[in-house]
Amino acid sequence: MTVLDRGRSTPDLGRMSLDIPDALAAVRSLIDTAVVAAGRDRASVSLVAVSKFHAAEAVQAALGAGQTLFGENRVQEATSKFGPLRVSHPDVVLHLIGALQTNKAREAVRIADVIETLDRLRLADAIAQAAQQEGRLPGLLVQVNVGDEPQKGGVPTADADGFIDAMQTRFGDAVRGLMCIPPAEGDPTPHFQWLAAAAARHGLTQLSMGMSGDFESAIACGATHVRIGTAIFGHRPPASGQNDGPAVA
Ligand SMILES: *Cc1c(COP(=O)(O)O)cnc(C)c1O
């Protein structure tokens, strides 16, 4: 089951045309509508096009339609796909949005502009060490496990304030904001509100929340980055074994 099947009161994006430029335009227009409905400025919400498990050709098609901000789950896939693309498209911005193992931190620091899944001290150590070795520190978002679900990444809500403080002390302004993946069932709004309040407490301005199935309520709650894959690129190939959504990433 994907987030598209959650039965939330959102448009049926899964049936959209798989023509990538058309799908992108449709998603952008839905985002615009949600941003305006929330009384927010159009430029305040960025679309992260999640291209995981889709070929470089799909990314090329999105680039051709003016999309430069992309999200990938796996470091190796991100490197093999975006390493070559960056040469021809230096304006590409890449966010890593999947659970990150410490032994992949160095490659992540090399390829990512933003790592959205900083969620534990050992990973912070690995990123700090990699940043020193590579001479480059990506932007960082702290991922919070807003539903405190055992199978999901993210710092538990009870530890979030302490962990965010520690990360701001350690990485300074490189910590840009917070990210979450709310539980698949139920109303995501309280979780989005929780994340927005936590960001405000820490003076953080970026909020990565909202996917194909719930981006409208995320935008109403203050999302600055919505991460959308299926609605742009279509369903992920079954061979990827990753059609069950981000929890298995
Ligand atoms: C795959 C993924 C997305 C995109 O999900 P869609 O349902 O395809 O829009 C967003 N965020 C994360 C963390 C993901 O792993």
Tab-separated table of C-alpha atoms and ligand atoms in Angstrom:
chain	number	residue	atom	x	y	z
A	1	MET	CA	0.000	0.000	0.000
A	2	THR	CA	1.307	3.428	-0.862
A	3	VAL	CA	0.439	6.716	0.739
A	4	LEU	CA	-1.863	7.274	-2.205
A	5	ASP	CA	-4.157	4.583	-0.887
A	6	ARG	CA	-4.548	6.026	2.557
A	7	GLY	CA	-8.013	7.305	1.849
A	8	ARG	CA	-7.224	10.796	2.992
A	9	SER	CA	-9.263	13.571	1.484
A	10	THR	CA	-6.695	14.445	-1.123
A	11	PRO	CA	-6.898	14.397	-4.903
A	12	ASP	CA	-6.446	11.074	-6.609
A	13	LEU	CA	-2.921	11.774	-7.711
A	14	GLY	CA	-2.209	8.126	-8.435
A	15	ARG	CA	-4.358	8.229	-11.543
A	16	MET	CA	-2.568	11.203	-12.970
A	17	SER	CA	-0.975	10.968	-16.348
A	18	LEU	CA	2.460	9.441	-16.209
A	19	ASP	CA	3.783	12.025	-18.603
A	20	ILE	CA	6.323	13.560	-16.248
A	21	PRO	CA	6.150	17.220	-17.356
A	22	ASP	CA	2.328	17.083	-17.243
A	23	ALA	CA	2.341	15.389	-13.856
A	24	LEU	CA	4.827	17.951	-12.534
A	25	ALA	CA	2.693	20.828	-13.750
A	26	ALA	CA	-0.378	19.284	-12.129
A	27	VAL	CA	1.416	18.752	-8.820
A	28	ARG	CA	2.806	22.282	-8.873
A	29	SER	CA	-0.630	23.678	-9.470
A	30	LEU	CA	-2.111	21.647	-6.570
A	31	ILE	CA	0.701	22.910	-4.347
A	32	ASP	CA	0.032	26.499	-5.441
A	33	THR	CA	-3.641	26.095	-4.654
A	34	ALA	CA	-2.864	24.713	-1.192
A	35	VAL	CA	-0.346	27.487	-0.523
A	36	VAL	CA	-2.816	30.184	-1.507
A	37	ALA	CA	-5.599	28.498	0.510
A	38	ALA	CA	-3.291	28.591	3.532
A	39	GLY	CA	-2.756	32.317	2.998
A	40	ARG	CA	0.946	31.771	2.456
A	41	ASP	CA	3.431	33.144	-0.016
A	42	ARG	CA	3.897	31.022	-3.161
A	43	ALA	CA	7.659	30.985	-2.850
A	44	SER	CA	7.475	29.652	0.708
A	45	VAL	CA	6.971	26.024	-0.331
A	46	SER	CA	9.483	23.999	-2.364
A	47	LEU	CA	8.737	20.783	-4.182
A	48	VAL	CA	11.219	17.980	-3.597
A	49	ALA	CA	10.683	15.580	-6.512
A	50	VAL	CA	11.356	12.115	-5.100
A	51	SER	CA	12.959	10.125	-7.902
A	52	LYS	CA	13.980	7.017	-5.953
A	53	PHE	CA	13.865	3.804	-7.998
A	54	HIS	CA	13.186	5.739	-11.184
A	55	ALA	CA	15.791	5.916	-13.915
A	56	ALA	CA	17.990	8.890	-14.729
A	57	GLU	CA	15.805	9.423	-17.815
A	58	ALA	CA	12.878	10.233	-15.530
A	59	VAL	CA	15.008	12.801	-13.722
A	60	GLN	CA	16.055	14.225	-17.099
A	61	ALA	CA	12.408	14.619	-18.048
A	62	ALA	CA	11.723	16.498	-14.816
A	63	LEU	CA	14.814	18.660	-15.325
A	64	GLY	CA	13.535	19.485	-18.779
A	65	ALA	CA	10.346	20.720	-17.138
A	66	GLY	CA	12.299	23.044	-14.852
A	67	GLN	CA	12.487	20.868	-11.723
A	68	THR	CA	15.909	21.149	-10.061
A	69	LEU	CA	15.234	19.924	-6.506
A	70	PHE	CA	15.207	16.142	-6.063
A	71	GLY	CA	15.014	13.607	-3.256
A	72	GLU	CA	16.575	10.159	-3.091
A	73	ASN	CA	16.420	7.501	-0.386
A	74	ARG	CA	19.581	5.517	-0.950
A	75	VAL	CA	23.063	6.958	-1.046
A	76	GLN	CA	24.421	4.584	-3.651
A	77	GLU	CA	21.511	5.124	-5.992
A	78	ALA	CA	21.791	8.874	-5.483
A	79	THR	CA	25.479	8.814	-6.387
A	80	SER	CA	25.142	6.681	-9.497
A	81	LYS	CA	22.153	8.674	-10.756
A	82	PHE	CA	23.048	12.212	-9.760
A	83	GLY	CA	26.843	12.100	-10.009
A	84	PRO	CA	26.696	12.188	-13.840
A	85	LEU	CA	23.626	14.461	-13.902
A	86	ARG	CA	25.357	17.093	-11.799
A	87	VAL	CA	28.012	17.510	-14.467
A	88	SER	CA	25.471	18.539	-17.077
A	89	HIS	CA	23.124	20.218	-14.555
A	90	PRO	CA	25.146	22.067	-11.916
A	91	ASP	CA	21.947	23.663	-10.617
A	92	VAL	CA	20.575	20.354	-9.349
A	93	VAL	CA	19.873	20.288	-5.605
A	94	LEU	CA	19.746	16.870	-3.989
A	95	HIS	CA	18.137	15.932	-0.679
A	96	LEU	CA	18.742	12.553	0.949
A	97	ILE	CA	15.490	11.540	2.595
A	98	GLY	CA	16.022	7.870	3.490
A	99	ALA	CA	17.309	6.270	6.660
A	100	LEU	CA	21.074	6.732	6.668
A	101	GLN	CA	23.549	4.153	7.951
A	102	THR	CA	26.685	5.496	9.579
A	103	ASN	CA	28.895	3.595	7.125
A	104	LYS	CA	27.259	5.559	4.280
A	105	ALA	CA	27.772	8.944	5.896
A	106	ARG	CA	30.878	9.846	3.927
A	107	GLU	CA	29.282	9.132	0.566
A	108	ALA	CA	26.164	10.975	1.741
A	109	VAL	CA	28.187	14.047	2.691
A	110	ARG	CA	29.865	13.937	-0.717
A	111	ILE	CA	26.685	13.775	-2.812
A	112	ALA	CA	23.928	15.480	-0.786
A	113	ASP	CA	23.095	19.152	-0.543
A	114	VAL	CA	20.795	18.370	2.359
A	115	ILE	CA	20.542	15.291	4.583
A	116	GLU	CA	16.983	15.224	5.914
A	117	THR	CA	17.335	12.238	8.229
A	118	LEU	CA	19.687	13.210	11.051
A	119	ASP	CA	18.182	11.300	13.970
A	120	ARG	CA	20.846	9.934	16.319
A	121	LEU	CA	24.149	10.826	17.913
A	122	ARG	CA	26.166	8.123	16.190
A	123	LEU	CA	24.997	9.423	12.832
A	124	ALA	CA	25.895	12.967	13.896
A	125	ASP	CA	29.390	11.714	14.767
A	126	ALA	CA	29.712	10.011	11.387
A	127	ILE	CA	28.496	13.093	9.512
A	128	ALA	CA	30.859	15.367	11.453
A	129	GLN	CA	33.803	13.119	10.689
A	130	ALA	CA	32.831	12.804	7.028
A	131	ALA	CA	32.420	16.573	6.756
A	132	GLN	CA	35.941	17.039	8.022
A	133	GLN	CA	37.322	14.482	5.570
A	134	GLU	CA	35.392	15.866	2.629
A	135	GLY	CA	35.697	19.547	3.506
A	136	ARG	CA	31.967	20.004	2.966
A	137	LEU	CA	28.968	19.922	5.274
A	138	PRO	CA	25.513	19.500	3.709
A	139	GLY	CA	22.465	21.205	5.175
A	140	LEU	CA	20.853	19.082	7.848
A	141	LEU	CA	17.303	18.416	8.943
A	142	VAL	CA	16.534	16.549	12.136
A	143	GLN	CA	14.019	13.792	11.500
A	144	VAL	CA	11.483	13.343	14.290
A	145	ASN	CA	9.505	10.132	14.690
A	146	VAL	CA	6.331	12.118	15.299
A	147	GLY	CA	4.171	9.020	15.764
A	148	ASP	CA	6.812	7.295	17.929
A	149	GLU	CA	6.443	4.238	15.714
A	150	PRO	CA	8.917	1.440	16.451
A	151	GLN	CA	9.589	0.623	12.780
A	152	LYS	CA	10.345	4.212	11.740
A	153	GLY	CA	13.454	6.311	11.831
A	154	GLY	CA	13.594	9.665	13.539
A	155	VAL	CA	14.356	10.821	17.042
A	156	PRO	CA	11.538	9.952	19.491
A	157	THR	CA	9.332	12.926	20.338
A	158	ALA	CA	10.341	12.819	24.022
A	159	ASP	CA	14.019	13.243	23.083
A	160	ALA	CA	13.520	15.691	20.239
A	161	ASP	CA	14.154	18.999	22.045
A	162	GLY	CA	17.364	17.782	23.649
A	163	PHE	CA	18.604	16.249	20.420
A	164	ILE	CA	17.829	19.352	18.348
A	165	ASP	CA	19.662	21.530	20.899
A	166	ALA	CA	22.669	19.231	20.731
A	167	MET	CA	22.679	19.278	16.924
A	168	GLN	CA	22.421	23.082	16.793
A	169	THR	CA	25.328	23.353	19.216
A	170	ARG	CA	27.365	20.941	17.140
A	171	PHE	CA	26.523	21.962	13.582
A	172	GLY	CA	25.273	25.550	13.989
A	173	ASP	CA	23.375	27.007	11.055
A	174	ALA	CA	23.842	23.842	9.015
A	175	VAL	CA	20.830	22.577	10.977
A	176	ARG	CA	18.079	24.133	8.934
A	177	GLY	CA	14.925	22.499	10.168
A	178	LEU	CA	12.921	19.394	10.900
A	179	MET	CA	11.492	16.535	8.887
A	180	CYS	CA	8.842	13.931	9.621
A	181	ILE	CA	6.881	11.039	8.138
A	182	PRO	CA	3.611	10.817	10.096
A	183	PRO	CA	1.886	7.477	10.724
A	184	ALA	CA	0.192	6.025	7.635
A	185	GLU	CA	-3.154	5.778	9.396
A	186	GLY	CA	-5.137	8.601	10.895
A	187	ASP	CA	-5.076	12.357	10.619
A	188	PRO	CA	-1.542	13.649	10.026
A	189	THR	CA	-2.450	17.222	11.036
A	190	PRO	CA	-1.600	16.956	14.777
A	191	HIS	CA	1.791	15.523	13.828
A	192	PHE	CA	2.481	18.327	11.366
A	193	GLN	CA	1.450	20.862	13.998
A	194	TRP	CA	3.721	19.202	16.543
A	195	LEU	CA	6.679	19.446	14.156
A	196	ALA	CA	5.948	23.094	13.329
A	197	ALA	CA	5.800	23.982	17.025
A	198	ALA	CA	9.066	22.159	17.691
A	199	ALA	CA	10.785	24.023	14.844
A	200	ALA	CA	9.507	27.345	16.196
A	201	ARG	CA	10.868	26.544	19.680
A	202	HIS	CA	14.322	26.133	18.185
A	203	GLY	CA	14.214	29.030	15.750
A	204	LEU	CA	14.308	26.671	12.773
A	205	THR	CA	12.676	27.817	9.544
A	206	GLN	CA	12.515	24.690	7.382
A	207	LEU	CA	9.852	22.015	7.698
A	208	SER	CA	10.014	19.003	5.369
A	209	MET	CA	6.623	17.365	5.683
A	210	GLY	CA	3.905	16.213	3.330
A	211	MET	CA	4.003	13.559	0.614
A	212	SER	CA	1.703	12.629	-2.281
A	213	GLY	CA	-1.159	11.724	0.059
A	214	ASP	CA	-1.028	14.511	2.619
A	215	PHE	CA	0.846	17.538	1.308
A	216	GLU	CA	-2.159	19.837	1.481
A	217	SER	CA	-2.573	19.555	5.226
A	218	ALA	CA	1.213	19.764	5.609
A	219	ILE	CA	1.199	23.058	3.711
A	220	ALA	CA	-1.655	24.323	5.899
A	221	CYS	CA	0.549	23.509	8.916
A	222	GLY	CA	3.589	25.359	7.568
A	223	ALA	CA	5.560	22.895	5.437
A	224	THR	CA	8.371	24.560	3.491
A	225	HIS	CA	9.327	21.371	1.628
A	226	VAL	CA	6.901	18.745	0.364
A	227	ARG	CA	8.379	15.450	-0.847
A	228	ILE	CA	6.440	13.999	-3.722
A	229	GLY	CA	7.350	10.978	-5.794
A	230	THR	CA	4.509	8.841	-7.078
A	231	ALA	CA	2.373	11.736	-8.245
A	232	ILE	CA	5.222	12.919	-10.490
A	233	PHE	CA	7.037	9.782	-11.609
A	234	GLY	CA	4.296	7.174	-11.284
A	235	HIS	CA	4.403	4.069	-9.160
A	236	ARG	CA	7.821	2.725	-8.373
A	237	PRO	CA	8.854	-0.446	-10.217
A	238	PRO	CA	7.779	-3.578	-8.286
A	239	ALA	CA	11.297	-4.960	-8.676
A	240	SER	CA	12.477	-2.259	-6.318
A	241	GLY	CA	10.596	-4.006	-3.532
A	242	GLN	CA	9.842	-0.531	-2.298
A	243	ASN	CA	6.233	0.021	-3.152
A	244	ASP	CA	5.211	-0.136	0.465
A	245	GLY	CA	6.198	3.428	1.122
A	246	PRO	CA	8.965	5.073	3.032
A	247	ALA	CA	8.805	2.971	6.196
A	248	VAL	CA	10.941	0.301	4.537
A	249	ALA	CA	13.434	2.717	3.019
B	1	LIG	C1	9.287	7.766	-1.024
B	1	LIG	C2	9.241	8.914	-0.087
B	1	LIG	C3	8.477	10.053	-0.376
B	1	LIG	C4	7.609	10.165	-1.601
B	1	LIG	O1	6.476	9.398	-1.413
B	1	LIG	P1	5.314	9.373	-2.534
B	1	LIG	O2	4.216	8.687	-1.852
B	1	LIG	O3	5.846	8.607	-3.684
B	1	LIG	O4	5.001	10.774	-2.870
B	1	LIG	C5	8.534	11.101	0.519
B	1	LIG	N1	9.294	11.050	1.632
B	1	LIG	C6	10.039	9.976	1.949
B	1	LIG	C7	10.866	9.993	3.177
B	1	LIG	C8	10.033	8.869	1.096
B	1	LIG	O5	10.778	7.811	1.422
